[in-house]
Coordinates of C-alpha atoms in Angstrom, one line a residue:
G1202 CA -41.1 9.8 35.5
P1203 CA -39.5 13.0 34.7
Q1204 CA -40.7 14.4 37.5
I1205 CA -39.0 12.3 40.0
L1206 CA -35.5 13.6 38.5
S1207 CA -32.8 16.0 39.6
R1208 CA -29.8 17.1 38.1
G1209 CA -29.9 13.7 36.6
I1210 CA -29.7 10.8 39.6
L1211 CA -33.4 9.7 41.0
K1212 CA -33.6 10.8 44.4
P1213 CA -32.7 8.0 47.2
K1214 CA -36.1 9.0 49.2
V1215 CA -38.4 9.1 46.5
G1216 CA -37.3 5.5 46.2
L1217 CA -36.9 4.4 49.4
Q1218 CA -40.6 5.8 49.9
W1219 CA -41.6 3.6 47.1
Q1220 CA -40.1 0.5 48.6
R1221 CA -41.5 1.5 51.6
E1222 CA -45.1 1.3 50.0
N1223 CA -44.7 -1.3 48.1
E1224 CA -42.9 -3.8 51.1
E1225 CA -44.6 -6.8 50.3
D1226 CA -44.8 -6.9 47.2
L1227 CA -40.7 -6.6 47.1
K1228 CA -40.2 -8.6 50.3
D1229 CA -38.6 -11.7 48.0
K1230 CA -36.0 -9.2 46.2
L1231 CA -35.5 -7.2 49.7
D1232 CA -34.6 -10.2 51.5
W1233 CA -32.6 -11.5 48.6
S1234 CA -31.1 -9.0 47.1
A1235 CA -29.0 -8.9 43.8
P1236 CA -25.3 -8.2 44.0
T1237 CA -24.1 -5.6 42.5
P1238 CA -22.9 -6.6 38.7
V1239 CA -19.5 -7.5 38.3
L1240 CA -18.7 -5.0 35.5
Y1241 CA -20.2 -2.1 37.0
P1242 CA -19.6 1.5 36.0
P1243 CA -16.1 2.1 37.9
G1244 CA -17.2 5.3 40.1
E1245 CA -20.6 4.9 39.6
K1246 CA -22.7 4.2 43.0
R1247 CA -25.4 1.7 43.0
P1248 CA -29.1 3.1 43.0
E1249 CA -31.2 1.9 45.5
L1250 CA -33.3 -1.5 44.9
G1251 CA -36.2 1.3 44.9
C1252 CA -35.2 3.7 42.6
R1253 CA -33.7 0.6 40.2
E1254 CA -37.0 -1.7 40.6
L1255 CA -39.2 2.2 39.7
V1256 CA -36.7 2.7 36.9
F1257 CA -37.7 -0.8 35.7
R1258 CA -41.2 -1.0 35.6
N1259 CA -41.7 2.4 33.8
L1260 CA -39.4 1.4 31.5
Y1261 CA -41.3 0.4 28.8
R1262 CA -43.0 3.7 29.1
L1263 CA -39.5 5.7 28.9
L1264 CA -37.6 4.8 26.4
P1265 CA -39.9 5.8 23.5
A1266 CA -40.0 9.0 24.9
I1267 CA -36.7 9.4 25.0
S1268 CA -36.1 7.9 21.2
R1269 CA -38.1 10.6 20.2
D1270 CA -36.5 13.3 22.1
I1271 CA -33.1 11.7 21.1
T1272 CA -34.0 13.2 17.7
D1273 CA -35.8 16.2 18.6
W1274 CA -34.7 19.4 16.1
V1275 CA -33.5 21.3 19.8
V1276 CA -30.4 20.8 20.5
G1277 CA -30.7 20.9 24.3
T1278 CA -33.8 18.2 23.8
R1279 CA -31.7 15.8 22.2
V1280 CA -28.8 16.4 24.7
K1281 CA -31.2 15.9 28.1
A1282 CA -32.4 13.0 26.7
S1283 CA -28.8 11.3 26.0
Q1284 CA -27.6 12.4 29.4
L1285 CA -31.2 10.8 30.8
L1286 CA -30.6 7.2 28.5
I1287 CA -27.6 7.2 30.8
I1288 CA -29.3 6.9 33.9
L1289 CA -32.1 4.6 33.4
L1290 CA -29.2 2.4 32.1
L1291 CA -27.6 2.5 35.1
H1292 CA -30.8 1.9 37.1
A1293 CA -32.1 -0.7 34.8
E1294 CA -29.1 -2.7 34.8
D1295 CA -29.8 -6.3 33.1
H1296 CA -34.1 -5.7 32.8
I1297 CA -32.7 -3.6 29.1
T1298 CA -32.1 -7.1 27.5
Q1299 CA -35.9 -6.6 26.6
H1300 CA -35.8 -3.5 25.1
M1301 CA -32.3 -3.9 23.3
E1302 CA -33.7 -3.5 19.7
L1303 CA -35.2 -0.4 20.5
L1304 CA -32.6 0.6 22.3
L1305 CA -29.9 -0.3 19.5
S1306 CA -31.6 1.6 17.2
T1307 CA -32.5 4.7 19.2
L1308 CA -28.0 4.6 19.5
Y1309 CA -27.8 4.2 16.0
R1310 CA -29.4 7.5 15.1
S1311 CA -28.1 9.2 17.9
C1312 CA -24.3 8.3 17.4
M1313 CA -25.0 10.4 14.1
D1314 CA -25.6 13.7 16.1
E1315 CA -24.0 16.9 15.1
E1316 CA -23.4 17.4 18.8
P1317 CA -20.5 15.9 19.8
L1318 CA -22.0 15.2 23.8
I1319 CA -24.7 13.7 22.3
V1320 CA -22.3 11.3 20.9
Q1321 CA -20.6 11.1 23.8
N1322 CA -23.3 10.3 25.5
S1323 CA -24.3 7.9 22.9
V1324 CA -21.2 5.9 23.5
K1325 CA -21.1 6.3 27.4
S1326 CA -24.6 4.1 26.8
A1327 CA -23.8 1.6 24.5
E1328 CA -20.9 1.0 26.9
L1329 CA -23.4 0.2 29.7
I1330 CA -25.1 -2.3 27.5
G1331 CA -21.8 -3.8 27.4
I1332 CA -21.5 -3.9 31.5
F1333 CA -25.0 -5.3 32.0
V1334 CA -26.4 -7.2 28.5
N1335 CA -25.5 -10.7 27.7
P1336 CA -23.0 -10.8 24.7
E1337 CA -25.5 -13.1 23.1
V1338 CA -28.0 -10.8 22.8
F1339 CA -26.6 -7.4 21.9
L1340 CA -24.3 -9.5 19.8
K1341 CA -26.7 -10.9 17.6
L1342 CA -28.4 -7.8 16.7
I1343 CA -25.1 -5.1 16.0
L1344 CA -23.7 -7.8 14.0
T1345 CA -26.7 -8.5 11.8
T1346 CA -27.1 -5.5 11.3
L1347 CA -23.6 -4.9 10.3
D1348 CA -23.7 -8.0 7.7
K1349 CA -26.8 -6.3 6.0
S1350 CA -26.0 -2.7 5.9
A1351 CA -23.0 -1.5 7.5
C1352 CA -22.4 2.3 9.1
S1353 CA -20.4 4.2 11.0
A1354 CA -22.7 4.5 13.6
H1355 CA -23.0 0.7 14.3
L1356 CA -19.6 0.3 14.4
M1357 CA -19.7 3.3 17.0
V1358 CA -22.2 1.2 18.8
L1359 CA -20.2 -2.1 18.4
S1360 CA -16.6 -0.5 19.5
A1361 CA -18.5 1.3 22.5
V1362 CA -20.3 -2.8 23.9
L1363 CA -17.2 -4.9 23.2
K1364 CA -15.0 -1.9 25.7
G1365 CA -17.7 -1.9 28.0
S1366 CA -17.9 -5.5 27.8
S1367 CA -14.9 -8.2 29.5
G1368 CA -12.4 -10.3 27.6
P1369 CA -13.5 -13.9 28.9
I1370 CA -17.1 -13.3 28.2
L1371 CA -16.3 -12.5 25.0
H1372 CA -14.5 -15.2 24.2
P1373 CA -16.7 -17.5 23.1
H1374 CA -18.0 -15.3 20.5
L1375 CA -14.6 -13.9 19.1
M1376 CA -14.9 -15.9 16.4
R1377 CA -18.2 -14.6 14.8
I1378 CA -17.5 -10.8 15.9
G1379 CA -13.9 -11.4 13.5
T1380 CA -15.0 -12.7 10.8
T1381 CA -18.2 -10.5 10.9
L1382 CA -15.9 -7.2 10.5
A1383 CA -13.5 -8.9 8.3
L1384 CA -16.8 -9.6 5.7
P1385 CA -16.6 -7.6 2.5
D1386 CA -19.8 -6.2 3.2
V1387 CA -18.2 -4.9 6.0
C1388 CA -14.7 -4.0 5.4
Q1389 CA -15.5 -2.7 2.5
A1390 CA -18.6 -1.0 2.9
S1391 CA -17.1 2.4 2.7
E1392 CA -13.9 4.8 2.4
K1393 CA -15.2 7.2 4.3
L1394 CA -12.6 8.5 7.1
E1395 CA -14.9 8.1 9.9
Y1396 CA -16.3 5.1 9.0
L1397 CA -13.0 3.7 8.6
E1398 CA -11.8 4.8 12.0
Q1399 CA -14.6 3.5 13.4
E1400 CA -13.5 0.2 12.0
L1401 CA -10.4 0.0 13.4
L1402 CA -11.6 1.7 16.9
C1403 CA -13.2 -2.0 16.7
V1404 CA -10.0 -4.0 16.2
Q1405 CA -8.4 -1.9 19.0
T1406 CA -11.4 -2.5 21.3
L1407 CA -10.7 -6.4 20.6
I1408 CA -7.2 -6.0 21.3
T1409 CA -7.3 -4.0 24.6
V1410 CA -10.6 -6.2 25.7
C1411 CA -9.7 -9.6 25.1
G1412 CA -5.6 -9.3 24.9
K1413 CA -4.3 -12.6 23.3
S1414 CA -7.0 -14.3 23.1
C1415 CA -6.8 -12.2 19.8
S1416 CA -4.9 -14.7 18.4
E1417 CA -7.8 -16.6 17.3
I1418 CA -8.9 -13.9 15.0
S1419 CA -5.6 -12.6 14.3
L1420 CA -5.9 -13.2 10.5
Q1421 CA -9.8 -11.4 10.3
L1422 CA -8.2 -8.3 12.5
L1423 CA -5.5 -8.6 10.0
K1424 CA -7.8 -8.3 7.0
V1425 CA -9.6 -5.3 8.3
M1426 CA -5.9 -3.4 8.8
V1427 CA -4.8 -4.2 5.3
T1428 CA -8.1 -2.8 3.8
I1429 CA -8.0 -0.1 6.0
T1430 CA -4.7 1.1 4.5
S1431 CA -5.7 0.0 1.4
V1432 CA -8.7 2.5 0.9
T1433 CA -7.5 5.3 2.9
S1434 CA -4.7 7.9 1.9
D1435 CA -4.7 9.7 5.2
Q1436 CA -1.8 9.0 6.6
E1437 CA -2.2 9.5 9.9
L1438 CA -5.4 7.0 10.1
K1439 CA -2.5 4.7 8.2
N1440 CA -0.3 5.4 11.5
K1441 CA -2.9 4.7 13.5
V1442 CA -2.9 1.0 11.6
E1443 CA 0.6 0.3 12.3
K1444 CA 0.2 0.7 16.1
T1445 CA -2.6 -1.1 15.6
L1446 CA -0.8 -3.9 14.2
A1447 CA 2.2 -3.9 16.5
C1448 CA -0.4 -3.9 19.5
L1449 CA -2.0 -7.1 17.9
A1450 CA 1.3 -8.8 17.3
T1451 CA 2.7 -7.5 21.3
V1452 CA -0.8 -9.2 22.5
Q1453 CA 0.4 -12.5 20.5
N1454 CA 3.9 -12.1 21.9
L1455 CA 5.5 -11.6 18.5
D1456 CA 8.0 -9.6 17.9
S1457 CA 6.5 -7.7 15.4
F1458 CA 4.1 -6.8 12.6
L1459 CA 6.1 -8.8 10.1
D1460 CA 5.4 -11.8 12.1
L1461 CA 1.8 -11.7 11.8
Y1462 CA 2.6 -11.5 8.1
R1463 CA 4.8 -14.4 8.2
Q1464 CA 1.6 -16.2 9.8
H1465 CA -0.6 -15.4 7.8
M1466 CA 0.6 -14.2 4.1
S1467 CA -0.9 -17.4 2.5
Q1468 CA -3.6 -16.7 3.6
L1469 CA -4.0 -13.4 3.1
I1470 CA -2.5 -13.7 -1.0
G1471 CA -5.2 -16.6 -1.6
W1472 CA -8.0 -14.7 0.0
V1473 CA -7.2 -11.9 -2.3
A1474 CA -6.3 -13.3 -5.6
A1475 CA -9.2 -15.4 -5.5
T1476 CA -10.7 -12.8 -7.6
E1477 CA -7.8 -11.5 -9.1
H1478 CA -9.1 -12.3 -12.6
Q1479 CA -11.7 -9.4 -12.4
W1480 CA -9.7 -6.8 -10.6
T1481 CA -9.3 -3.1 -12.6
T1482 CA -7.4 -0.5 -11.1
Y1483 CA -10.8 0.7 -8.9
S1484 CA -10.8 -3.1 -7.5
V1485 CA -10.5 -2.8 -3.4
E1486 CA -9.1 -6.3 -4.1
H1487 CA -6.6 -5.2 -6.5
R1488 CA -5.2 -1.8 -3.3
Q1489 CA -5.1 -5.0 -0.8
F1490 CA -2.6 -6.7 -2.8
E1491 CA -0.2 -3.7 -3.4
T1492 CA -0.5 -3.0 0.6
L1493 CA 0.4 -7.0 1.2
I1494 CA 3.6 -6.7 -0.9
T1495 CA 4.5 -3.1 0.3
Q1496 CA 3.6 -4.1 3.7
S1497 CA 4.9 -7.8 4.3
G1498 CA 8.7 -6.9 3.7
P1499 CA 10.8 -9.6 4.1
V1500 CA 8.6 -11.7 4.1
L1501 CA 7.4 -11.3 0.7
G1502 CA 10.3 -13.1 -0.2
E1503 CA 9.6 -16.3 1.5
S1504 CA 6.2 -16.2 -0.5
I1505 CA 7.7 -15.1 -3.8
H1506 CA 6.3 -18.8 -5.4
E1507 CA 2.8 -17.7 -4.4
V1508 CA 3.0 -13.8 -5.0
F1509 CA 5.1 -13.6 -8.5
P1510 CA 2.1 -16.1 -10.3
V1511 CA -0.8 -12.9 -8.9
L1512 CA 1.5 -10.6 -10.5
T1513 CA 2.2 -12.1 -13.3
A1514 CA -1.1 -12.4 -14.3
C1515 CA -2.5 -9.1 -13.4
L1516 CA 0.7 -7.5 -16.0
Q1517 CA -0.2 -9.1 -18.8
P1518 CA -1.0 -6.7 -21.9
N1519 CA -4.6 -7.2 -22.0
R1520 CA -5.4 -6.3 -18.3
D1521 CA -6.3 -3.0 -17.0
P1522 CA -3.6 -0.3 -18.3
E1523 CA -4.1 1.8 -15.4
M1524 CA -4.0 -1.5 -12.9
R1525 CA -1.0 -2.3 -14.5
L1526 CA 0.5 1.4 -14.2
K1527 CA 0.1 0.9 -10.6
L1528 CA 1.4 -2.8 -9.7
F1529 CA 4.6 -1.8 -12.3
T1530 CA 4.7 1.6 -9.9
V1531 CA 5.1 -0.5 -6.8
L1532 CA 7.4 -3.3 -8.5
S1533 CA 9.4 -0.6 -9.5
K1534 CA 10.0 0.5 -5.7
L1535 CA 10.4 -3.5 -4.6
L1536 CA 12.8 -4.3 -7.4
L1537 CA 15.5 -1.1 -5.9
K1538 CA 15.1 -2.6 -2.7
S1539 CA 14.8 -6.4 -3.9
N1540 CA 17.3 -7.7 -1.3
E1541 CA 14.9 -6.3 1.5
T1542 CA 11.4 -7.9 -0.1
L1543 CA 11.9 -10.0 -3.5
N1544 CA 14.4 -11.7 -2.7
S1545 CA 14.8 -11.5 1.1
Q1546 CA 15.2 -15.6 0.6
G1547 CA 17.4 -15.2 -2.3
Q1548 CA 14.8 -17.2 -4.3
F1549 CA 14.1 -14.5 -7.0
S1550 CA 16.5 -15.6 -9.2
N1551 CA 14.7 -18.4 -10.5
Y1552 CA 11.7 -15.7 -11.5
L1553 CA 13.5 -13.1 -13.6
E1554 CA 14.0 -15.2 -17.0
T1555 CA 9.7 -14.9 -16.4
L1556 CA 9.5 -11.6 -15.4
V1557 CA 11.7 -10.5 -18.5
K1558 CA 10.1 -12.5 -21.0
D1559 CA 6.4 -12.7 -20.1
I1560 CA 6.0 -9.8 -17.9
L1561 CA 8.3 -6.7 -19.0
V1562 CA 8.8 -7.4 -23.4
P1563 CA 5.3 -7.8 -23.2
N1564 CA 4.6 -4.9 -21.9
L1565 CA 7.4 -2.9 -24.6
L1566 CA 5.3 -3.6 -27.3
W1567 CA 4.0 -0.3 -29.0
H1568 CA 0.7 0.6 -28.3
A1569 CA -1.5 3.6 -29.3
G1570 CA -2.6 6.1 -26.3
R1571 CA -1.4 8.2 -23.5
T1572 CA -1.9 5.1 -21.3
A1573 CA 0.2 2.8 -23.3
A1574 CA 3.0 4.8 -23.6
A1575 CA 2.9 5.2 -19.5
V1576 CA 2.8 1.7 -19.0
R1577 CA 6.0 1.5 -21.6
T1578 CA 7.4 4.1 -19.5
I1579 CA 6.8 2.1 -16.5
A1580 CA 8.0 -1.3 -17.6
V1581 CA 11.0 0.7 -18.8
S1582 CA 11.4 1.7 -15.0
C1583 CA 11.4 -1.6 -14.3
L1584 CA 13.8 -3.2 -16.2
W1585 CA 15.7 -0.4 -15.1
A1586 CA 15.5 -1.4 -11.5
L1587 CA 15.8 -5.2 -12.4
L1588 CA 19.1 -4.6 -13.6
H1589 CA 20.1 -1.6 -10.9
S1590 CA 19.2 -4.1 -8.2
Q1591 CA 22.1 -6.5 -9.6
I1592 CA 20.0 -9.6 -9.4
L1593 CA 20.1 -10.4 -13.1
T1594 CA 23.8 -12.0 -14.0
Q1595 CA 25.6 -12.3 -16.9
Q1596 CA 24.0 -16.0 -18.3
Q1597 CA 20.7 -14.6 -17.1
T1598 CA 20.7 -11.3 -19.4
F1599 CA 22.4 -13.6 -22.6
T1600 CA 19.5 -16.0 -22.3
V1601 CA 17.2 -12.7 -22.4
Y1602 CA 19.1 -10.1 -24.4
E1603 CA 17.7 -11.1 -28.0
D1604 CA 13.9 -11.1 -26.5
L1605 CA 15.1 -7.8 -24.2
V1606 CA 17.4 -5.4 -26.4
P1607 CA 15.3 -5.0 -29.4
K1608 CA 12.2 -3.5 -27.3
V1609 CA 15.0 -1.4 -25.4
I1610 CA 15.8 -0.1 -28.6
S1611 CA 12.5 1.1 -29.7
A1612 CA 12.0 2.4 -26.0
L1613 CA 15.1 5.0 -27.0
D1614 CA 12.5 6.8 -29.7
E1615 CA 9.8 7.0 -26.7
D1616 CA 8.2 10.6 -26.3
S1617 CA 8.8 10.1 -22.4
K1618 CA 12.0 11.6 -21.8
I1619 CA 12.4 9.5 -18.7
A1620 CA 11.6 6.8 -21.2
R1621 CA 14.6 7.4 -23.4
T1622 CA 16.9 8.1 -20.6
L1623 CA 16.2 4.5 -18.8
A1624 CA 17.1 3.1 -22.1
C1625 CA 20.1 4.3 -23.1
R1626 CA 21.4 3.6 -18.9
I1627 CA 19.4 0.0 -19.7
L1628 CA 21.7 -0.4 -23.1
S1629 CA 24.4 0.4 -20.8
T1630 CA 24.1 -2.2 -18.5
V1631 CA 23.3 -4.5 -20.4
M1632 CA 26.5 -4.1 -22.3
K1633 CA 28.4 -3.8 -18.7
L1634 CA 27.0 -7.3 -18.1
C1635 CA 27.6 -9.1 -21.2
G1636 CA 31.2 -7.3 -21.8
N1637 CA 33.0 -8.6 -24.8
Q1638 CA 30.9 -11.1 -25.3
L1639 CA 28.6 -9.5 -27.5
N1640 CA 29.1 -10.8 -31.6
P1641 CA 29.8 -7.9 -33.6
D1642 CA 26.3 -8.0 -35.4
Q1643 CA 25.3 -7.0 -31.9
L1644 CA 26.8 -4.3 -31.5
N1645 CA 26.2 -2.8 -34.9
K1646 CA 22.5 -2.8 -34.0
I1647 CA 22.8 -0.6 -31.3
Y1648 CA 25.6 2.3 -31.6
P1649 CA 23.4 4.0 -34.3
E1650 CA 20.4 4.1 -32.0
L1651 CA 22.7 5.6 -29.3
L1652 CA 24.0 8.1 -32.1
K1653 CA 20.7 9.2 -33.4
R1654 CA 19.6 9.8 -29.2
M1655 CA 23.1 12.4 -29.9
D1656 CA 20.5 14.6 -31.4
D1657 CA 17.9 14.4 -28.4
G1658 CA 16.1 17.6 -27.7
L1659 CA 17.6 16.9 -23.8
D1660 CA 21.0 17.0 -23.0
E1661 CA 20.4 14.4 -19.9
V1662 CA 19.4 12.2 -22.8
R1663 CA 22.1 12.7 -25.0
V1664 CA 24.5 12.3 -22.0
E1665 CA 23.7 9.4 -21.3
A1666 CA 23.7 7.7 -24.6
A1667 CA 27.2 9.1 -25.3
K1668 CA 28.3 7.3 -21.9
A1669 CA 26.4 4.4 -23.4
L1670 CA 28.6 4.4 -26.5
A1671 CA 31.7 4.8 -24.3
I1672 CA 31.0 1.1 -23.1
W1673 CA 29.9 0.3 -26.8
F1674 CA 34.1 0.7 -27.4
H1675 CA 34.4 -1.6 -24.7
C1676 CA 32.6 -4.2 -25.5
T1677 CA 34.1 -4.5 -28.9
G1678 CA 36.7 -7.8 -28.7
N1679 CA 39.0 -9.4 -30.2
D1680 CA 36.2 -10.6 -32.7
Y1681 CA 35.2 -7.6 -33.6
D1682 CA 37.3 -7.2 -37.0
R1683 CA 38.6 -3.7 -37.7
I1684 CA 39.0 -3.5 -41.3
L1685 CA 35.8 -5.2 -41.7
F1686 CA 33.9 -3.7 -39.9
R1687 CA 35.6 0.1 -40.0
S1688 CA 32.6 1.9 -42.4
H1689 CA 31.3 1.5 -39.1
I1690 CA 34.0 3.1 -37.5
E1691 CA 34.0 5.6 -39.5
F1692 CA 30.5 7.1 -39.3
L1693 CA 30.6 6.5 -35.3
Y1694 CA 33.1 9.1 -35.3
R1695 CA 32.5 11.3 -37.3
G1696 CA 28.9 11.0 -36.0
L1697 CA 31.1 11.9 -32.5
L1698 CA 32.9 15.0 -33.7
V1699 CA 29.8 16.8 -34.7
H1700 CA 28.9 16.7 -31.4
M1701 CA 31.8 17.6 -30.1
D1702 CA 31.7 21.3 -31.1
D1703 CA 28.3 21.2 -29.8
P1704 CA 27.4 24.3 -28.1
E1705 CA 26.7 23.2 -24.7
R1706 CA 30.1 23.0 -22.7
D1707 CA 28.6 19.6 -21.0
I1708 CA 28.3 17.6 -24.2
Q1709 CA 31.9 18.5 -25.5
T1710 CA 33.7 17.3 -23.0
T1711 CA 31.7 14.2 -22.5
V1712 CA 31.9 13.0 -26.4
L1713 CA 35.7 14.2 -25.9
D1714 CA 35.6 11.7 -22.9
V1715 CA 34.1 8.8 -25.3
L1716 CA 35.9 9.5 -28.1
K1717 CA 38.8 9.0 -26.3
A1718 CA 37.6 5.8 -24.7
G1719 CA 37.1 4.6 -28.3
S1720 CA 39.9 5.9 -29.7
F1721 CA 42.1 3.1 -29.4
I1722 CA 39.7 0.7 -31.6
F1723 CA 41.3 2.5 -35.0
P1724 CA 43.6 5.8 -34.0
Q1725 CA 44.6 6.2 -38.1
V1726 CA 41.1 6.5 -38.9
L1727 CA 40.2 8.5 -36.0
I1728 CA 42.9 11.1 -36.9
Q1729 CA 41.6 11.1 -40.4
E1730 CA 38.5 12.3 -39.5
I1731 CA 39.6 14.5 -37.2
E1732 CA 41.9 16.2 -39.7
A1733 CA 39.2 16.8 -41.9
V1734 CA 37.1 18.7 -39.3
K1735 CA 38.9 20.1 -36.9
H1736 CA 39.4 23.8 -38.8
K1737 CA 35.4 23.6 -38.6
H1738 CA 34.9 23.6 -35.4
R1739 CA 34.1 26.4 -33.0
T1740 CA 36.5 25.5 -30.0
P1741 CA 39.2 23.2 -32.1
H1742 CA 41.4 22.8 -29.0
Y1743 CA 38.9 19.6 -28.3
C1744 CA 40.2 18.1 -31.6
E1745 CA 44.1 18.8 -30.4
Q1746 CA 43.0 17.4 -26.7
L1747 CA 41.8 14.2 -28.5
L1748 CA 45.0 14.3 -31.3
Q1749 CA 47.2 14.4 -27.9
H1750 CA 45.1 11.4 -26.4
I1751 CA 46.2 9.4 -29.7
W1752 CA 49.6 9.9 -30.0
S1753 CA 50.4 9.5 -26.4
L1754 CA 48.3 6.3 -26.7
N1755 CA 50.6 5.1 -29.6
N1756 CA 53.9 6.1 -27.8
N1757 CA 52.9 4.1 -25.0
T1758 CA 51.8 1.2 -27.1
S1759 CA 55.2 1.4 -29.2
K1760 CA 57.1 1.6 -25.8
A1761 CA 55.4 -1.5 -24.8

């Protein structure tokens, strides 16, 4: 066998000599020479019949030897064996069908070789299998192996045989291929980069070879790509997935990958949500859900009736805290772009009361521990994102006010500076939305808590608290009896005047602006309080500015 090989090619004269010696035996084949296979490798010259017949008759002797040599400890031996395998397959053509099990097990091992040339030759051999062997045969073996114990070598061989085959030949088997690739035991078998790359390569090969026919397995291929994006942190691979999604959309004559989500969003949500009651931060399904709601853009708003129940269930306080942290982070980002995501169809307002009462408020309740504190902080961030998006109407704000505001006031005492800062901003926004329709009791519960924040260790929090107090003053409408609640006003003026003498100039000017904004409520009281303390202030000119403001305000009022 091997001694008749020269520079990787079976010498034609050897084949011709053997053909003449066995002419009687080969008479039928010589008279009715088999035509060249339709998918014959481009650029390759088909060997003479004698050469092909000689290899075919000795294949059962040669293949076991090659299978041993291709895993030899000497690199050179392995390289030569991988080269010889290509030549044997080119000569044996469809006769290799009866040796498929040995061939595939050999290629699974050689595809894992550290030597790139051996891997390259193995992939070439697998492509030849795709060319010469009926898909019914090689798919039965490869897909069964994948289902039992998927690894990157199995996927590498699969993508190569698919590449060697053709769309029309593979078409009857597409559903089986797609279904196997989308099985949890296959698409979730490993999070290693090399495995995920081979998984994506199978999808890319199917799209390239089968084109428009891939519409039949569009859902399955989308499941595979969603899973890859969910489990990888490699940005380059994520970019490849995006390009592959675009290709899948193109072969189906769709405008963009968003149309793929539009076609299958309901099925995809049902697919991942089937196990939502078991999700933890480590669940692949939880990460798949995150990918779906972050990647689907405006399609999310079209499927809000299916997505929102899953969000509600997974963000209950009794669920895994780490998972809630991640989901709240995603939800915050979606809320900041609500018109492009959750509210793309203008339907999200129907879910706002549920979002506040059933998701955000329960997660703002105090529980011991760092993780619980982190959850409260991210829940506050979500609430701020919701208010910042301006979806919440005045009426909806009134509806949730009594449930929401006490929890936000509690958040003013959080250890997290982000939580304290955002809690001040939330109170500002809620008061702006409600305006002077807040009753005096509601207002009087807010200002003492904001005044406490003026003693915060961080200037950023103090500034936000001061801004909130400025809005508080504007919310005191005609119902706020100045005489009845004089003690409240005095207490607030007195507290703010203390901070107008702060060592930090920015705080001083901020508080000055707040007192100017609130001076209209009870100017006489404020003048008394200023006169009582201005001689103690290190910068009394701020007191003078404030007095000037009050006098000018009174003069304007008198003229009016």
